[in-house]
GROMACS .gro file of N, CA and C in nm:
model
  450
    1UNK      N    1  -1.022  -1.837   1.782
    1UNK     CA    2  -0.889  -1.791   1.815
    1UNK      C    3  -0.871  -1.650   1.759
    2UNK      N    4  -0.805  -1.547   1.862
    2UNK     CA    5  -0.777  -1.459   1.801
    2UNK      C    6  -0.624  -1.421   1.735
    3UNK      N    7  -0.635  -1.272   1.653
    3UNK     CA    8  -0.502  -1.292   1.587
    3UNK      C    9  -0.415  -1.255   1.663
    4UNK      N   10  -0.444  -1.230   1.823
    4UNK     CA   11  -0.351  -1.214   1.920
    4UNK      C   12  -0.274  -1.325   1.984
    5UNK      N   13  -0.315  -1.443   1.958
    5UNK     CA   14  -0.288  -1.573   1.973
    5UNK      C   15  -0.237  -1.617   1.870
    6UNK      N   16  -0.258  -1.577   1.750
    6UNK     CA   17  -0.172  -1.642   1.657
    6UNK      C   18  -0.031  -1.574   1.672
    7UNK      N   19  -0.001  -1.472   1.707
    7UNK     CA   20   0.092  -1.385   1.735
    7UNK      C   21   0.192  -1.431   1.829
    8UNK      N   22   0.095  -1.438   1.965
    8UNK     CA   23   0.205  -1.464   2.049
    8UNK      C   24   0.243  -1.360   2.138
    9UNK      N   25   0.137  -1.267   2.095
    9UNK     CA   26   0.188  -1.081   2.168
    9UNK      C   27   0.312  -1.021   2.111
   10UNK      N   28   0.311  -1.083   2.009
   10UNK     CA   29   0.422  -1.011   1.933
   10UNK      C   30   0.361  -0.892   1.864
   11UNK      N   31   0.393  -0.764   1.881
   11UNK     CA   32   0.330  -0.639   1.867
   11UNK      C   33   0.352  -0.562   1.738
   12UNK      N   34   0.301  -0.499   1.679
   12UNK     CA   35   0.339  -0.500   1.520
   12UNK      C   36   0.298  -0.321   1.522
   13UNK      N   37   0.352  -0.203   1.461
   13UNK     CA   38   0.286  -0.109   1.445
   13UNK      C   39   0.383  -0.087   1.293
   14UNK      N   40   0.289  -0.075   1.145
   14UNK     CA   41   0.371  -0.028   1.014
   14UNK      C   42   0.212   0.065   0.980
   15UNK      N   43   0.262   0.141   0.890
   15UNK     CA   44   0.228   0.225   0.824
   15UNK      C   45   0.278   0.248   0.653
   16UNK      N   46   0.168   0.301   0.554
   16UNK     CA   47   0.215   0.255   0.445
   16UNK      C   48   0.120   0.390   0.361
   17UNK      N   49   0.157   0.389   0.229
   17UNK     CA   50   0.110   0.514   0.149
   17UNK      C   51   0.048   0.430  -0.005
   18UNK      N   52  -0.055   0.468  -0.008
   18UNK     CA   53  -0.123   0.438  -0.170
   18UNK      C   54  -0.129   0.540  -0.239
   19UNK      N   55  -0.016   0.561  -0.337
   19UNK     CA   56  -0.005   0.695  -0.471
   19UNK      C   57  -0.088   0.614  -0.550
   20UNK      N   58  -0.184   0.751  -0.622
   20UNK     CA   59  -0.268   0.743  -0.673
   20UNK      C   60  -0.255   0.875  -0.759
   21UNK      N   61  -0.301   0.867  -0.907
   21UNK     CA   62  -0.324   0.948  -0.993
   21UNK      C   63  -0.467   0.916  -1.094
   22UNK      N   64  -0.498   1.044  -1.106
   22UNK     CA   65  -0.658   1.059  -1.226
   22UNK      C   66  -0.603   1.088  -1.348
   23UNK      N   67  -0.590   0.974  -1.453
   23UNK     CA   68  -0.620   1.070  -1.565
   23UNK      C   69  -0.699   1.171  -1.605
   24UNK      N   70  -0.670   1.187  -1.771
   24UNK     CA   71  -0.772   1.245  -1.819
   24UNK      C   72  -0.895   1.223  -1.829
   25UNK      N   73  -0.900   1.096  -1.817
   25UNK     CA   74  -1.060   1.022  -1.877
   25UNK      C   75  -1.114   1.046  -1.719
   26UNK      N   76  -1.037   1.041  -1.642
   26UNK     CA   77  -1.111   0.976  -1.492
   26UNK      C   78  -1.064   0.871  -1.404
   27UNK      N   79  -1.042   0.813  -1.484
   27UNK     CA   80  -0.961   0.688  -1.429
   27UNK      C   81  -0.871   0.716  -1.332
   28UNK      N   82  -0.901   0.652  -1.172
   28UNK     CA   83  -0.780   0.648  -1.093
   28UNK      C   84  -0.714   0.587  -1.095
   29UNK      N   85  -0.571   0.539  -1.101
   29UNK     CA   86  -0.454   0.437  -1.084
   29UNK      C   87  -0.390   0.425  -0.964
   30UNK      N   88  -0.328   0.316  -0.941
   30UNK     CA   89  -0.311   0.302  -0.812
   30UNK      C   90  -0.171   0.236  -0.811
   31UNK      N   91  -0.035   0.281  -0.741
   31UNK     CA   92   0.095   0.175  -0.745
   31UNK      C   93   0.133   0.097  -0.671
   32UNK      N   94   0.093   0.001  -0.703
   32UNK     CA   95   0.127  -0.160  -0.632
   32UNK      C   96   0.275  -0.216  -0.650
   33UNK      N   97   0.300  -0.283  -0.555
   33UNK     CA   98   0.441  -0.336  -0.560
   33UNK      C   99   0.434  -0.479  -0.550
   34UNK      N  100   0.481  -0.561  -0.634
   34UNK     CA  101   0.456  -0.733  -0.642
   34UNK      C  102   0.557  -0.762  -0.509
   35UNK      N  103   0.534  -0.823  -0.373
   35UNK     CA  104   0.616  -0.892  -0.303
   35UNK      C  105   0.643  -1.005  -0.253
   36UNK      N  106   0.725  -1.090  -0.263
   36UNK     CA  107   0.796  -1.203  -0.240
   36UNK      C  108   0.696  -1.263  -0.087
   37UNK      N  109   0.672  -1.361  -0.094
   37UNK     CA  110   0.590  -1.402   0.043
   37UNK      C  111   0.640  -1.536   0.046
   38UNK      N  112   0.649  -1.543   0.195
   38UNK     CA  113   0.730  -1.702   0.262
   38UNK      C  114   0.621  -1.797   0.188
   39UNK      N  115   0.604  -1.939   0.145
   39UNK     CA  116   0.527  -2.048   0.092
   39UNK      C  117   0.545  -2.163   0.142
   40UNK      N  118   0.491  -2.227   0.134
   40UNK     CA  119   0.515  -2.375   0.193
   40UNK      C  120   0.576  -2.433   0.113
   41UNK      N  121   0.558  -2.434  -0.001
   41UNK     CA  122   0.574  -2.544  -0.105
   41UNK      C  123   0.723  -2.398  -0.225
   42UNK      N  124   0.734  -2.270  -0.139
   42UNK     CA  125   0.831  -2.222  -0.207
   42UNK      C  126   0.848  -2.103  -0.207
   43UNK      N  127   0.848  -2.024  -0.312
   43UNK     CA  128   0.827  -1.869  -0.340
   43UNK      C  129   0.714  -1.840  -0.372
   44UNK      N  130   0.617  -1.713  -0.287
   44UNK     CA  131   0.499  -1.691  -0.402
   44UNK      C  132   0.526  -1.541  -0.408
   45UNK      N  133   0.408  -1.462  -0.447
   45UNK     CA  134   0.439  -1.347  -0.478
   45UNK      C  135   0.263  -1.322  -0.473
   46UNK      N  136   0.289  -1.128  -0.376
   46UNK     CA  137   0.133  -1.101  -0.434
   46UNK      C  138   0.158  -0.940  -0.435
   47UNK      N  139   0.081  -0.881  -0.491
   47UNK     CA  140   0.031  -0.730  -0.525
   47UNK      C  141   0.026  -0.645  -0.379
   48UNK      N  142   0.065  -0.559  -0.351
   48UNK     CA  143   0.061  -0.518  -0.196
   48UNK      C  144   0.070  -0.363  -0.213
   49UNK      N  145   0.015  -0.309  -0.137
   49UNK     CA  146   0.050  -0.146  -0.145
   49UNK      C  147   0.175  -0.140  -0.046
   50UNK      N  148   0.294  -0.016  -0.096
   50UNK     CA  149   0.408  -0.005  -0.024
   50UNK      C  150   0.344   0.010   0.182
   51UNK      N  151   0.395  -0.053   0.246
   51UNK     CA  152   0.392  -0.010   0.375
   51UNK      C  153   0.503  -0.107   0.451
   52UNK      N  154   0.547  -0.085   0.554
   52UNK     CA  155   0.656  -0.164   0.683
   52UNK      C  156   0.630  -0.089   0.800
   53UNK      N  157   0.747  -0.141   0.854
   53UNK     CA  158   0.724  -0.069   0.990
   53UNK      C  159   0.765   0.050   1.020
   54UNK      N  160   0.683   0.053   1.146
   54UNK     CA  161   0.706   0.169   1.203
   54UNK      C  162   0.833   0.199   1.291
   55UNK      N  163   0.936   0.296   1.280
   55UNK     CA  164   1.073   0.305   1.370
   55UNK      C  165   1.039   0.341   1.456
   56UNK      N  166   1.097   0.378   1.596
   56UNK     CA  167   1.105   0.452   1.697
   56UNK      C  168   1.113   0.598   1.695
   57UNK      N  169   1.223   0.622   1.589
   57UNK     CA  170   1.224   0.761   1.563
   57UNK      C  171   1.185   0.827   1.462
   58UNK      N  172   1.068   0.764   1.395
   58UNK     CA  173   0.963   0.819   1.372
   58UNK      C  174   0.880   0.897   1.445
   59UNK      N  175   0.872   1.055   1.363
   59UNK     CA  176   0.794   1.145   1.431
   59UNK      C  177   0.635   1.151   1.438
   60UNK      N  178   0.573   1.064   1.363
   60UNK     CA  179   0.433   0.981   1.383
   60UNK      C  180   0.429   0.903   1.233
   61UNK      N  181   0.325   0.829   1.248
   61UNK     CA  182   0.257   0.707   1.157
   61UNK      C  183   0.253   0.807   0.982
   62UNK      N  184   0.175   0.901   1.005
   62UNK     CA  185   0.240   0.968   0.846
   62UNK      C  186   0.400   0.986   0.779
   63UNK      N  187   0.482   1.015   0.899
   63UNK     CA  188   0.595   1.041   0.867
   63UNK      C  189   0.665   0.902   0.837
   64UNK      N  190   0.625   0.803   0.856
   64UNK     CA  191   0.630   0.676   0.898
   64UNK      C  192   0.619   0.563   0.716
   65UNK      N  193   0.459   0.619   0.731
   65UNK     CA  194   0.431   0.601   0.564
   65UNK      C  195   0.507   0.667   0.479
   66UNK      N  196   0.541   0.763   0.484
   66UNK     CA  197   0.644   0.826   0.376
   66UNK      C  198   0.753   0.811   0.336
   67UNK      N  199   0.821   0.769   0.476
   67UNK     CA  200   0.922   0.692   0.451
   67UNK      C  201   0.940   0.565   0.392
   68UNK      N  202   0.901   0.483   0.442
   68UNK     CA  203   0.865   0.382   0.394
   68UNK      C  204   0.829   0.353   0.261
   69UNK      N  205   0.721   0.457   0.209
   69UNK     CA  206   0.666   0.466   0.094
   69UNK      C  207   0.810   0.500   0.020
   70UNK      N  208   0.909   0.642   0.061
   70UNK     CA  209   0.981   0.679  -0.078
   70UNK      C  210   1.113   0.525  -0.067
   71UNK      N  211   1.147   0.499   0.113
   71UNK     CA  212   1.255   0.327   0.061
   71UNK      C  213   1.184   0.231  -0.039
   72UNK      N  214   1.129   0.226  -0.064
   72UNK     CA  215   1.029   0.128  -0.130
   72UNK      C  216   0.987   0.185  -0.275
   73UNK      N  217   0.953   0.319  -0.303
   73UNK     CA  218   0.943   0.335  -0.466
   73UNK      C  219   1.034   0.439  -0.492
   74UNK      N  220   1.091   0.527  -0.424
   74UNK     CA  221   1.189   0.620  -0.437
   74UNK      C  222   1.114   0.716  -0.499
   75UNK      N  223   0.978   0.746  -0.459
   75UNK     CA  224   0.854   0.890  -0.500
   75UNK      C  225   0.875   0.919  -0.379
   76UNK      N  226   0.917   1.077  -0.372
   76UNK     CA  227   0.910   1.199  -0.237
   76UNK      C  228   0.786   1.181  -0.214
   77UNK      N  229   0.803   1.247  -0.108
   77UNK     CA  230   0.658   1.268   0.004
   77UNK      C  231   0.618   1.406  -0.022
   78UNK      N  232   0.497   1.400   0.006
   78UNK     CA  233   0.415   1.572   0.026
   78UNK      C  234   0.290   1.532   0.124
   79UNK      N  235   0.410   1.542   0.278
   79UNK     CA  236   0.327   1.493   0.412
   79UNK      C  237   0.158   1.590   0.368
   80UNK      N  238   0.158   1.714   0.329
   80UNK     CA  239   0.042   1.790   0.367
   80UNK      C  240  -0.106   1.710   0.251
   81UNK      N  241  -0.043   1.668   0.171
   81UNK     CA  242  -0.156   1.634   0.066
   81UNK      C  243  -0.222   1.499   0.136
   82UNK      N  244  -0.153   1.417   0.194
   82UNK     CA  245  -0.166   1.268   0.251
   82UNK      C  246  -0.298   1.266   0.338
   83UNK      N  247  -0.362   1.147   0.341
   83UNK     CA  248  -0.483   1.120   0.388
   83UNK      C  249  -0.503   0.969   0.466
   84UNK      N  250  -0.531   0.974   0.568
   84UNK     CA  251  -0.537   0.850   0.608
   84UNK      C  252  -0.683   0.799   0.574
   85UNK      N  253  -0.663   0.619   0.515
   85UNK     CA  254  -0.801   0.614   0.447
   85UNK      C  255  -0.840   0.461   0.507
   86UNK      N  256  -0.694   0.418   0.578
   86UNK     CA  257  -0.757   0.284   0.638
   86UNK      C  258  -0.678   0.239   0.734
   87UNK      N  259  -0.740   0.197   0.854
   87UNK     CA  260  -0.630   0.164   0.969
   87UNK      C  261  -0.702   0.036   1.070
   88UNK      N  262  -0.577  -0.064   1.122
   88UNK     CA  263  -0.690  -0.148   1.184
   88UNK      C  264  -0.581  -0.173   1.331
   89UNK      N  265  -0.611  -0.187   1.444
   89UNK     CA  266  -0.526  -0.184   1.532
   89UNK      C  267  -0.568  -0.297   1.667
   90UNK      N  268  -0.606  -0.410   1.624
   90UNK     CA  269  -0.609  -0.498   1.685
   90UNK      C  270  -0.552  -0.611   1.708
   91UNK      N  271  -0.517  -0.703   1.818
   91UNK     CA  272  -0.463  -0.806   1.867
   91UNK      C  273  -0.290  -0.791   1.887
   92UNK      N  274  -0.237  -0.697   1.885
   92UNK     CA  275  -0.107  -0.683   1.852
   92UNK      C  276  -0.068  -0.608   1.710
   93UNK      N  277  -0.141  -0.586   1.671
   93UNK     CA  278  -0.110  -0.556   1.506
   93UNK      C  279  -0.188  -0.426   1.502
   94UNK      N  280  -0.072  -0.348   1.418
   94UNK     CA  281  -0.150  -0.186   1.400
   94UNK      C  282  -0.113  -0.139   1.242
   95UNK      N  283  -0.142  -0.092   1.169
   95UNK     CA  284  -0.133  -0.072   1.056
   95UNK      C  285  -0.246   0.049   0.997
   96UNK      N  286  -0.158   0.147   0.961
   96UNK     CA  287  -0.217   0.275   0.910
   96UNK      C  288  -0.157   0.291   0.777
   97UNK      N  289  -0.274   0.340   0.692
   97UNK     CA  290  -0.268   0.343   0.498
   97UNK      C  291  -0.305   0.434   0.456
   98UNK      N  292  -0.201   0.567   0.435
   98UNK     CA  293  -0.234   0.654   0.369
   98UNK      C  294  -0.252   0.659   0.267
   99UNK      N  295  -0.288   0.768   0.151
   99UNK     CA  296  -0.342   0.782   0.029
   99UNK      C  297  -0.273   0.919  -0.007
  100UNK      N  298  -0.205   0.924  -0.102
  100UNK     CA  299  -0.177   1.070  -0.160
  100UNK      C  300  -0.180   1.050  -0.336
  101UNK      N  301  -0.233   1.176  -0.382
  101UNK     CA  302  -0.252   1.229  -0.506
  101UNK      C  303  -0.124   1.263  -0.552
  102UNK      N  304  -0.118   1.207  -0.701
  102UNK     CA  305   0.046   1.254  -0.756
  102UNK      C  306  -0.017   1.293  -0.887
  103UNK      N  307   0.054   1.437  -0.953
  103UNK     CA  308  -0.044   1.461  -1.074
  103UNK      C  309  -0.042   1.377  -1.182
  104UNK      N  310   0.073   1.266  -1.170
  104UNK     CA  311   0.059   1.188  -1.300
  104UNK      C  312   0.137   1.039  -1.244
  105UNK      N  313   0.159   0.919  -1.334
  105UNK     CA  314   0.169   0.763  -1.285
  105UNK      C  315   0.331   0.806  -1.289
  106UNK      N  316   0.369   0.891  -1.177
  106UNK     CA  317   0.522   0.917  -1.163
  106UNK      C  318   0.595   0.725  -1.195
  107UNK      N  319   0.698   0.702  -1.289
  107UNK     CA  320   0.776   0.592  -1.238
  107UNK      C  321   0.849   0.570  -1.146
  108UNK      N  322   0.803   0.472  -1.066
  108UNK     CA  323   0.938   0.420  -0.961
  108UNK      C  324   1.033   0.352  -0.979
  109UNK      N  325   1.106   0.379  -0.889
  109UNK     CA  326   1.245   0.316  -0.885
  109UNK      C  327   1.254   0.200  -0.893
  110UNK      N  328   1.355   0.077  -0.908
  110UNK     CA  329   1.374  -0.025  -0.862
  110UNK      C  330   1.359  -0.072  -0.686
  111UNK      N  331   1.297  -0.155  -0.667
  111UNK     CA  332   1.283  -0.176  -0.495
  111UNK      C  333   1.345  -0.338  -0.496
  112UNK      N  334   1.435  -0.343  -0.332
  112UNK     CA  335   1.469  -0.447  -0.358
  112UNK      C  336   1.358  -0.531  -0.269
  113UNK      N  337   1.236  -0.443  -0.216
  113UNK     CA  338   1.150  -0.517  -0.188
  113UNK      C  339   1.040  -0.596  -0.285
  114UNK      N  340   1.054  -0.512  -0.412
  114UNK     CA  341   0.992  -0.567  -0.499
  114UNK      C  342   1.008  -0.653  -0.571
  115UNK      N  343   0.981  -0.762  -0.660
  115UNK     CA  344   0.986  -0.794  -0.780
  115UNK      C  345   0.952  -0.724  -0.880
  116UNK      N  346   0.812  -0.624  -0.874
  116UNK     CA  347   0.759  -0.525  -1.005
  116UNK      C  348   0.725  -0.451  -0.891
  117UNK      N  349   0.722  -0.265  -0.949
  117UNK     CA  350   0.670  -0.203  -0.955
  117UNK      C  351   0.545  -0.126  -1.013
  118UNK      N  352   0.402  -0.119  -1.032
  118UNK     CA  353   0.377  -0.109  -1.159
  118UNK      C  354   0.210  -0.042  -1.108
  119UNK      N  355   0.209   0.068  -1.215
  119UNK     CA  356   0.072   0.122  -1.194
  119UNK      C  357  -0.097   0.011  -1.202
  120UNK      N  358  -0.194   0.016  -1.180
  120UNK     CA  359  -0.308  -0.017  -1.231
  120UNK      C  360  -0.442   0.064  -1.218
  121UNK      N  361  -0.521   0.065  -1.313
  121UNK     CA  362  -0.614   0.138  -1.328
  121UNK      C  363  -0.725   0.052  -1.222
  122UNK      N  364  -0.774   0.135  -1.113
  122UNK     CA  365  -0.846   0.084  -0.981
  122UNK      C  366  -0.997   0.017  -1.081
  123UNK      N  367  -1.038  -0.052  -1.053
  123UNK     CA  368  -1.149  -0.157  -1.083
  123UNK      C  369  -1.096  -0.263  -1.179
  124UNK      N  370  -0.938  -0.277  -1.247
  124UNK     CA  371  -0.953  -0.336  -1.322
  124UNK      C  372  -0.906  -0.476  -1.252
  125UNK      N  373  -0.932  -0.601  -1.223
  125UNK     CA  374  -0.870  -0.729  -1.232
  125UNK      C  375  -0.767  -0.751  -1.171
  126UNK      N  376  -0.678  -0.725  -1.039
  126UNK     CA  377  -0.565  -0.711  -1.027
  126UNK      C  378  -0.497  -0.906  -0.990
  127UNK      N  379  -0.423  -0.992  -1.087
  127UNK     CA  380  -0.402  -1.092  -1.015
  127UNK      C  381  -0.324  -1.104  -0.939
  128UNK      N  382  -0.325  -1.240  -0.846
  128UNK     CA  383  -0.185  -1.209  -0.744
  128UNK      C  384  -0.235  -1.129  -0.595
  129UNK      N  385  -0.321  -1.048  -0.593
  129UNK     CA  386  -0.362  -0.939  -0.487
  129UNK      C  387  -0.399  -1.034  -0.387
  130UNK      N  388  -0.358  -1.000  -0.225
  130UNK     CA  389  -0.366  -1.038  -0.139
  130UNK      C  390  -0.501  -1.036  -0.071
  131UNK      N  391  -0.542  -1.068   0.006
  131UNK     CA  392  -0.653  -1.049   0.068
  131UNK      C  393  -0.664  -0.880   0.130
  132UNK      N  394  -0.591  -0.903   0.217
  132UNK     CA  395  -0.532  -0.759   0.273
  132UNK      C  396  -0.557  -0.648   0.195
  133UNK      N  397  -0.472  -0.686   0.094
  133UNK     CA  398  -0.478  -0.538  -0.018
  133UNK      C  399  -0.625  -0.490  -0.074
  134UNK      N  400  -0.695  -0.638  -0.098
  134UNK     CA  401  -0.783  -0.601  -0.143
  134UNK      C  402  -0.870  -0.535  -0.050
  135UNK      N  403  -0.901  -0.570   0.037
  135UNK     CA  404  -0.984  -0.461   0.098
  135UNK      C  405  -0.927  -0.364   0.142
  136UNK      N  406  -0.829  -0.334   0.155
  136UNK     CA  407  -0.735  -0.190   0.135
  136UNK      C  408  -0.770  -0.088   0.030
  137UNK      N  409  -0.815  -0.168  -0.056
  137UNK     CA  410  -0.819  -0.088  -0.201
  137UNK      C  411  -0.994  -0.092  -0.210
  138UNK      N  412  -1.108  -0.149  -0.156
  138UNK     CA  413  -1.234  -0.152  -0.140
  138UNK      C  414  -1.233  -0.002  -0.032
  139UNK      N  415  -1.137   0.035   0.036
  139UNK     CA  416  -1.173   0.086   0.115
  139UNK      C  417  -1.127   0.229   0.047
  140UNK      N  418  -1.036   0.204   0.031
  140UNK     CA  419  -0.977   0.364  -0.071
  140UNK      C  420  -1.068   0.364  -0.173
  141UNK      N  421  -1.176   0.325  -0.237
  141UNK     CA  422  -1.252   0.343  -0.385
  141UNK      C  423  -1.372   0.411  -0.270
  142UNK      N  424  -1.394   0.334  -0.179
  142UNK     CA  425  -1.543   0.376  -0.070
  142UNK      C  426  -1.465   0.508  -0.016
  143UNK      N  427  -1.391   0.527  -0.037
  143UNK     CA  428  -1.321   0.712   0.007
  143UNK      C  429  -1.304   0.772  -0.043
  144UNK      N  430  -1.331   0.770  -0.195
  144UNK     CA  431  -1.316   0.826  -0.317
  144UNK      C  432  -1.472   0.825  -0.345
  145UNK      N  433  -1.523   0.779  -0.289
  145UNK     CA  434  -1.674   0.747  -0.337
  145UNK      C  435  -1.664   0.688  -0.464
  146UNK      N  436  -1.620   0.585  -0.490
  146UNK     CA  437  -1.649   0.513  -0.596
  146UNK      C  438  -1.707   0.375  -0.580
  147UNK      N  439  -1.751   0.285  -0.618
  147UNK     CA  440  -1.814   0.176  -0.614
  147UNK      C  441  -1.730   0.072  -0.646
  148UNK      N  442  -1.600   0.045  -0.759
  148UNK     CA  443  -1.546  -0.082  -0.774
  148UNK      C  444  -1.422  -0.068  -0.737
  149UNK      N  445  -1.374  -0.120  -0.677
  149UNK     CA  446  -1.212  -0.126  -0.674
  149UNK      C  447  -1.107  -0.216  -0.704
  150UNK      N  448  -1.168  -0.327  -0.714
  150UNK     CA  449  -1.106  -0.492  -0.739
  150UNK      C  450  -1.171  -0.611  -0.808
   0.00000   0.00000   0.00000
């Protein structure tokens, strides 16, 4: 079965932004947002990089992520630095993940999409992380040329 059938042709296009900063040592960090997910048995919660959908009057998929990105952590955009580092656009479902450099683990805002906001240093352990994310974040370390990400 495909995930076009699980769907229903229900058509999906979001876009989303992964801020990222290097320390001193090297270390990249990465800001994840803990979000609330439907359960069977209740509430769960997992680690997700900011992204939603895409509007209509959105002037493309970057402008798209940015938005999105600052409703969601309340960090401005700097469309020119942004990088698209992972995108998958099959069965109904489209989803583009930018990447931008911030010179330091700026704090975010309160989100009422969130439960936490909260930096992590990329290779370390993240619990809670979705499937999704994680290879989201395999894929941003393989674009960084790095080897661990999760």
């Amino acid at each position: 079965m495909e995930l076009k059938d699980v769907l229903g042709g229900i058509a999906y296009r979001g876009a989303g932004c992964l801020f990222y900063s290097i320390d001193s040592d090297g270390d990249v960090w990465v800001l994840l947002g803990r979000r609330p997910v439907g359960h069977l048995f209740g509430s769960a919660y997992h680690w997700s990089i900011p992204e939603g959908t895409v509007k209509d009057d959105d002037p493309s998929l970057l402008d798209a992520a940015m938005r999105v990105a600052y409703e969601e952590t309340g960090i401005l955009d700097n469309r020119g630095r942004a990088r698209l580092f992972w995108e998958v656009d099959e069965g109904g479902v489209g989803l583009s993940i930018y990447s931008l450099r911030l010179s330091s683990k700026v704090p975010p805002k309160r989100s009422r999409c969130y439960s936490d906001l909260r930096w992590f240093r990329l290779g370390d352990l993240i619990d809670d992380i979705d499937t999704l994310a994680g290879s989201q974040l395999k894929a941003f370390a393989l674009s960084m040329g790095l080897k661990k990400a999760v």
